[in-house]
Amino acid sequence: MKNNKKNINRAFFPYLILALVIIGTLFLFNFSTARVNDFSYDELISELSDGNVEEITITTKSGAGIYDITGKLKNYKDDESFAVKVPLSESVIKKILVYADNQGFKVTTKTNPENSSVVNIIVNLLPIVILAIICFVFFSKVAGGNNKSMDFGKSKARLSDGGKKVKFKDVAGLKEEKEEVTELIDFLKNPKKFQSLGARIPKGVLLVGPPGTGKTLLARAVAGEANVPFYFISGSDFVELFVGVGASRVRDMFKQAKQNAPCLIFIDEIDAVGRQRGSGIGGGHDEREQTLNQLLTEMDGFGENTGIIIIAATNRPDVLDPALLRPGRFDRQVTVSLPDSNERKQILEVHARNKKLGKDINLKNIATRTPGFSGADLENLLNEAALLAVRRNKTEINMSEVDEATDRVLLGPAKTSRKITDKEKKLVSIHEAGHAVVGLKLKDANEVHKITIIPRGMAGGYTMMLPKEEKIAISTKEELLASITGLLAGRVSEELFLHQITTGASDDFKKATSIVRSMVTEYGMSDLGPLQLETPNESVFLGRDYGKTKNFSDKVAHEIDEEERKIINQCYEKCKTILQKNKDLVMLISEALMKYETITKEQIEAIVKNKNIDCIADMIESTENEESDK
């Protein structure tokens, strides 16, 4: 509210100053503090006869045919005078001069300066010029120094300033994606090679993928390699309050691009303007739809855009208008997916160039431990590690900083200052030990890499479980059931060994229920058979649940619920069996967590092998000594 009041005051202040200046100017030119008495000719002669006149000034106004006579009487104050206008006549002047000789008062004669054309122009125009200048200055301040109202419909696309250019060598991984866009560069450099064979280069390339995977970076690399003008704009820069402004900006953008062809136009987050037309309750969005229509026409309409290639990026291709994706517009879609282990290693090498890494840092191991991390996540990981090293007054980044940074990126900073009771500590340790034991003993479960009971973010503790080997996004039924069993292990462990249940398993249940629902309604992994009963077709404006297509009756809906409960119960019972058979291991891991709070994969393996926690004391002590030496 304070900022709004300040803005209002700033906007009102120039108007106030302008009003005061105008009033002052009018007062200056139209009012005078001096008192002037208007006399008739007879009154003047009467005063002359009585000898009351002290001085007289006679001004000739030849153009007007009159004398302008002013003067002062003997009894007048300093700021008081009289004025008389009489016709041009020598007899009048002679009579006044006679009185002056007899009475001895002073008579001054002069010519009126208004008779000069130059003076007339200055006197008449000077106030107008002054007011015009004042109005221009103050109104330009009110409108804002950088505001260009005449450029309201101009494109906001900015031309790359030609600074430090990004090359393909600066983009780690994305091997196949680079190959897809390499021919765009060849076309921009040598279009005749393609035209000789009748080949038509794609007019548009749509980069699709999760956030942070390097879509914008890849587009910058294309521009850097091609060495051509590179215009970049966000999809939200087209959409304005007034209908038609976005379409005007699209026209202006293509006009500029044609003048600099061959060139590249990069539209980031194109889903802001390219959403499907006519969607949602109550109709569409007029401004966005008109902008999209103009974009469609410019890309492939009656006009030709030779030498202009459009690259766009989005992580929501499902909401784009079909007309935008047809051949002739965005001819090619390039999926920029999350990096695999080798690509993550390459990305880490790029971001580690300007960082001092310790000898214990192995980027390959870090890449293996970070499945599902995007390029942006990996950059953030190393940056957080560097910040931690600075905070600890170190001269290099060690593995302890990388471990801590990984946890910070995944769950947030550790709440080391929070006081935890022994009862709560025991609950969390039993809960996490249950997850870990199921992960260790179940064949298709993920591998346990780390367990901690230190609170982070919304979690009281967590067990880091990673795939045994990296693979494409396909999971077997056994793997999904193992995931559900592992998620239920925390609650089962509480029930078996503490004889009570807590709220700590709520997020586990949420994930488990989501997997079960997909198994039954999407993957066909239940007794209902190989049927896809729900299609995740999310609407643009409606909620996610409303946007799902349900191809089943109420009876089948009941059967779906029964199947979900059946799978959950089977996994719950299986989890009970595993934990009951391995009660001693659960207690050992819980005891280790109570004592050390965090244990790693190597320490867990030592506990399993030696069946006691004393064996990890030396491992933890040696690690702490290494840290203190560094």
Tab-separated table of C-alpha atoms in Angstrom, residues 147-156 240-242 245 248-249:
chain	number	residue	atom	x	y	z
A	147	ASN	CA	7.724	5.296	-22.445
A	148	LYS	CA	7.132	5.483	-26.173
A	149	SER	CA	3.418	5.620	-26.680
A	150	MET	CA	3.810	5.646	-30.435
A	151	ASP	CA	5.675	2.309	-30.218
A	152	PHE	CA	2.825	0.544	-28.398
A	153	GLY	CA	2.274	-1.885	-31.256
A	154	LYS	CA	5.962	-2.405	-32.033
A	155	SER	CA	7.608	-5.771	-31.552
A	156	LYS	CA	9.423	-6.435	-28.287
A	240	GLU	CA	-1.521	-7.239	-23.857
A	241	LEU	CA	-4.685	-5.819	-22.337
A	242	PHE	CA	-5.874	-4.279	-25.610
A	245	VAL	CA	-1.698	-5.159	-29.941
A	248	SER	CA	0.552	-5.848	-34.416
A	249	ARG	CA	3.705	-6.911	-32.611
